[in-house]
Short mmCIF file of C-alpha atoms in Angstrom, two decimals:
data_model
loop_
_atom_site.label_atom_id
_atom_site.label_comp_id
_atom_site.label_asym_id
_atom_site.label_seq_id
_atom_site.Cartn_x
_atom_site.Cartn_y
_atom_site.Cartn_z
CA UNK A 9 -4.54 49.48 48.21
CA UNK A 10 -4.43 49.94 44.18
CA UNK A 11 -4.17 53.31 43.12
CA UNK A 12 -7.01 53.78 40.24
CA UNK A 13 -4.13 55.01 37.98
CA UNK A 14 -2.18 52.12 38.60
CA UNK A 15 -2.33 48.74 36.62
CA UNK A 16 -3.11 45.59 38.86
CA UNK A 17 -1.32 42.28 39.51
CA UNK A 18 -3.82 40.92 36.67
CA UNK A 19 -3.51 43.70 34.24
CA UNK A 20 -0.15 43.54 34.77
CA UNK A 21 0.13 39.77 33.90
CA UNK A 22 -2.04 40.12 30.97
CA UNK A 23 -0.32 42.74 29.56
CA UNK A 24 3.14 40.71 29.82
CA UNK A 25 1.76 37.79 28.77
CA UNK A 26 0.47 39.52 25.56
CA UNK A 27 3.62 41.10 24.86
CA UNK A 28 5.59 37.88 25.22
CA UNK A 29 3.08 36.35 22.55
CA UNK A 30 3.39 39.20 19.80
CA UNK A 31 6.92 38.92 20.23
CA UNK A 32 6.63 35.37 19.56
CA UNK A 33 4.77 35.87 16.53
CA UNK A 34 6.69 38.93 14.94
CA UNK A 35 9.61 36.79 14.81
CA UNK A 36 7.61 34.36 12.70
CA UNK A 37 6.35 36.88 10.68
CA UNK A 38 8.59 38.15 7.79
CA UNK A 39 5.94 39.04 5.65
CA UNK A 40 4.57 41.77 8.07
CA UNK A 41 1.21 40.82 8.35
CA UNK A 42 -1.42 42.70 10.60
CA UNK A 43 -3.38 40.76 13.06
CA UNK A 44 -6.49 41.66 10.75
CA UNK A 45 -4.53 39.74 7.57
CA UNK A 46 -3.86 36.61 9.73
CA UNK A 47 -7.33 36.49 11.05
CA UNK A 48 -8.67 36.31 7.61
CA UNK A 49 -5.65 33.37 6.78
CA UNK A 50 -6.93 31.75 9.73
CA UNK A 51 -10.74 31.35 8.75
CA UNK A 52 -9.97 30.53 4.97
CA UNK A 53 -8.03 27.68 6.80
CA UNK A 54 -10.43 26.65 9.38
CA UNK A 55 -13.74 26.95 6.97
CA UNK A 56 -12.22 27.20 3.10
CA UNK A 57 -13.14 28.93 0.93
CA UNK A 58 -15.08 32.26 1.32
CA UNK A 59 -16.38 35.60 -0.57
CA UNK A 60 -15.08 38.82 0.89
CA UNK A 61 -18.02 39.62 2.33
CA UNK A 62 -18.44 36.24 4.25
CA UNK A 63 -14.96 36.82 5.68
CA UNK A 64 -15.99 40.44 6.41
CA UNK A 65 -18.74 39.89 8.28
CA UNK A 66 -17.29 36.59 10.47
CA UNK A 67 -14.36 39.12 11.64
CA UNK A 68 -16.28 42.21 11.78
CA UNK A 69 -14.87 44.00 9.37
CA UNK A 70 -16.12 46.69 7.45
CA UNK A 71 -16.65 46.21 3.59
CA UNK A 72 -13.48 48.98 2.58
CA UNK A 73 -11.44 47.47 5.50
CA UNK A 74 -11.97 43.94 4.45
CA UNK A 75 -11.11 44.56 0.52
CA UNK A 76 -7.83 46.55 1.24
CA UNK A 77 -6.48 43.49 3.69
CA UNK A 78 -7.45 41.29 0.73
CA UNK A 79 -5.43 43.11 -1.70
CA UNK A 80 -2.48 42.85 0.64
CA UNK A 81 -2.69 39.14 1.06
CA UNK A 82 -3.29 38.91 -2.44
CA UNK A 83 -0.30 41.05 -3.48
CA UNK A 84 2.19 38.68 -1.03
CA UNK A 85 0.96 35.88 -2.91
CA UNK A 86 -1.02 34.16 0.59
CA UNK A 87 -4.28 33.96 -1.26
CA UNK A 88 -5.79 34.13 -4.80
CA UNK A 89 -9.55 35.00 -5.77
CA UNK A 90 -11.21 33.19 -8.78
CA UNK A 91 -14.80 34.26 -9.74
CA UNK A 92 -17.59 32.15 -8.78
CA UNK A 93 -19.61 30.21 -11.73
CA UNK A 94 -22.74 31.39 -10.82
CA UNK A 95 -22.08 34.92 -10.80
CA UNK A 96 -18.67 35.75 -12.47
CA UNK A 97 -18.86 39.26 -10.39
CA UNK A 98 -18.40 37.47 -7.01
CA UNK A 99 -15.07 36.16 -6.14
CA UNK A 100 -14.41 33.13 -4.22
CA UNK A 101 -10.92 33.66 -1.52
CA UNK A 102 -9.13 30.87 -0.97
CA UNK A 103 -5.45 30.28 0.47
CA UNK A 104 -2.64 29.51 -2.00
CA UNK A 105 0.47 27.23 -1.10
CA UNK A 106 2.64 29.95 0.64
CA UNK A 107 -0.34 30.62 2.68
CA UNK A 108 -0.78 27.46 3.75
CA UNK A 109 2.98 27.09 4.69
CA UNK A 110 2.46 30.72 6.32
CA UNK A 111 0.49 29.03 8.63
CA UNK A 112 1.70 26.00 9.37
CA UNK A 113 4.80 28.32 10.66
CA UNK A 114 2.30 30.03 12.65
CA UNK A 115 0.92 26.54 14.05
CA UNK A 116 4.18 25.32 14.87
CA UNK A 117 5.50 28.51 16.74
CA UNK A 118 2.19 27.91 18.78
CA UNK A 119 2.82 24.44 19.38
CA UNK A 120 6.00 25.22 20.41
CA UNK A 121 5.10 27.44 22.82
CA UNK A 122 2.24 25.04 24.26
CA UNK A 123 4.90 22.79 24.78
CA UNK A 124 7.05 25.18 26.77
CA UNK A 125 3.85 26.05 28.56
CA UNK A 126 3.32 21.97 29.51
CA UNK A 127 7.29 22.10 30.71
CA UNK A 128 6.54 24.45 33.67
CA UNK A 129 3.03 23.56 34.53
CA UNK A 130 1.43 20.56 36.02
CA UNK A 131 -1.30 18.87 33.98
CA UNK A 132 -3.62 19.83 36.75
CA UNK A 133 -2.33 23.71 36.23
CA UNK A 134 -2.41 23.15 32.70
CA UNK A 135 -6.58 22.28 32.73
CA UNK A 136 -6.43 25.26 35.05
CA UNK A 137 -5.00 27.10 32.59
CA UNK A 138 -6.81 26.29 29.53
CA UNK A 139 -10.28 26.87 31.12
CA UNK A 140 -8.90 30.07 32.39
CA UNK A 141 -8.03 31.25 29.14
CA UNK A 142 -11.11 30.28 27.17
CA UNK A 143 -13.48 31.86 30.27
CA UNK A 144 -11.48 35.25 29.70
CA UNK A 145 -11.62 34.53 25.92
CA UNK A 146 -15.14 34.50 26.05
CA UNK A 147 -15.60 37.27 27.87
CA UNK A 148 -13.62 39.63 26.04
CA UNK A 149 -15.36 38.08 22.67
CA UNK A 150 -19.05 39.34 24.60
CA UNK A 151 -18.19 42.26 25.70
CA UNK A 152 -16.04 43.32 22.01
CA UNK A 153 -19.83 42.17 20.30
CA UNK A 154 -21.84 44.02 22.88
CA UNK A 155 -19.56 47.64 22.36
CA UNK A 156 -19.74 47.07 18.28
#
C-alpha cells in the first residue's frame, strides 16, 4: 500500500525522467536561459515573427513578465526587434543568427536523445511511447489552462 506522503512508481519515473532531460539541456545551455526564454525562441522559430504581446499571450505570460524575458534574449544577442511600418510604436520579434544556431543545438541534443531512446526500445514500444507522452502532454496542457 502507498503511503499518501510517499511518491509512486509513476511519480517517481516522471520525476527521473524530467531530471535526466534538464540535465540534458543545461549542458547545452551556456547562455543560461530560463525555460520561459526558450519557449519564446521556440515559437519565433515554429511561427516567425511576432509582437510581444502575440508571444505573451501564446505562452501565457503576463505583459511585465513577457518584456523582461525579451530584454534578456535581446541583450544575449538571440533576437532583435525592429518596429513595424504601420505603427512605428509596435515592434516586430524575430530570431537573429545565434538564435537560430541556439536552437539547432537544442534540436540536435533532442535528436540525439530520440535516438538513444529508439536504441533501447522496440518500434512497437516506441509508438507506445510516443502516444504515451503526447496523452500525458495533453493532459497536463488542460489541466495548466483550466487552473490559470
Amino acid at each position: 500500500m502507498i503511503q499518501p506522503d510517499q511518491p509512486g512508481e509513476l511519480e517517481n519515473a516522471l520525476s527521473h525522467l524530467q531530471c535526466v532531460l534538464v540535465a540534458r539541456r543545461t549542458r547545452i545551455n551556456p547562455e543560461q536561459l530560463t525555460w520561459a526564454q526558450y519557449d519564446i525562441l521556440e515559437i519565433l522559430r515554429i511561427r516567425g515573427p511576432l509582437m510581444p504581446s502575440l508571444i505573451g499571450e501564446i505562452l501565457g505570460m503576463s505583459r511585465p513578465a513577457t518584456s523582461k524575458n525579451l530584454r534578456v534574449l535581446k541583450d544575449k544577442q538571440l533576437i532583435e526587434q525592429t518596429a513595424r511600418e504601420q505603427d512605428r510604436r509596435e515592434q516586430t520579434t524575430s530570431l537573429t543568427d545565434s538564435g537560430r544556431a541556439f536552437l539547432e543545438r537544442a534540436a540536435s541534443s533532442r535528436r540525439e536523445a530520440a535516438e538513444i531512446a529508439a536504441s533501447v526500445l522496440t518500434p512497437c514500444e516506441q509508438s507506445i511511447f510516443a502516444e504515451l507522452c503526447q496523452k500525458i502532454a495533453a493532459a497536463l496542457d488542460d489541466n495548466q489552462s483550466r487552473s490559470v
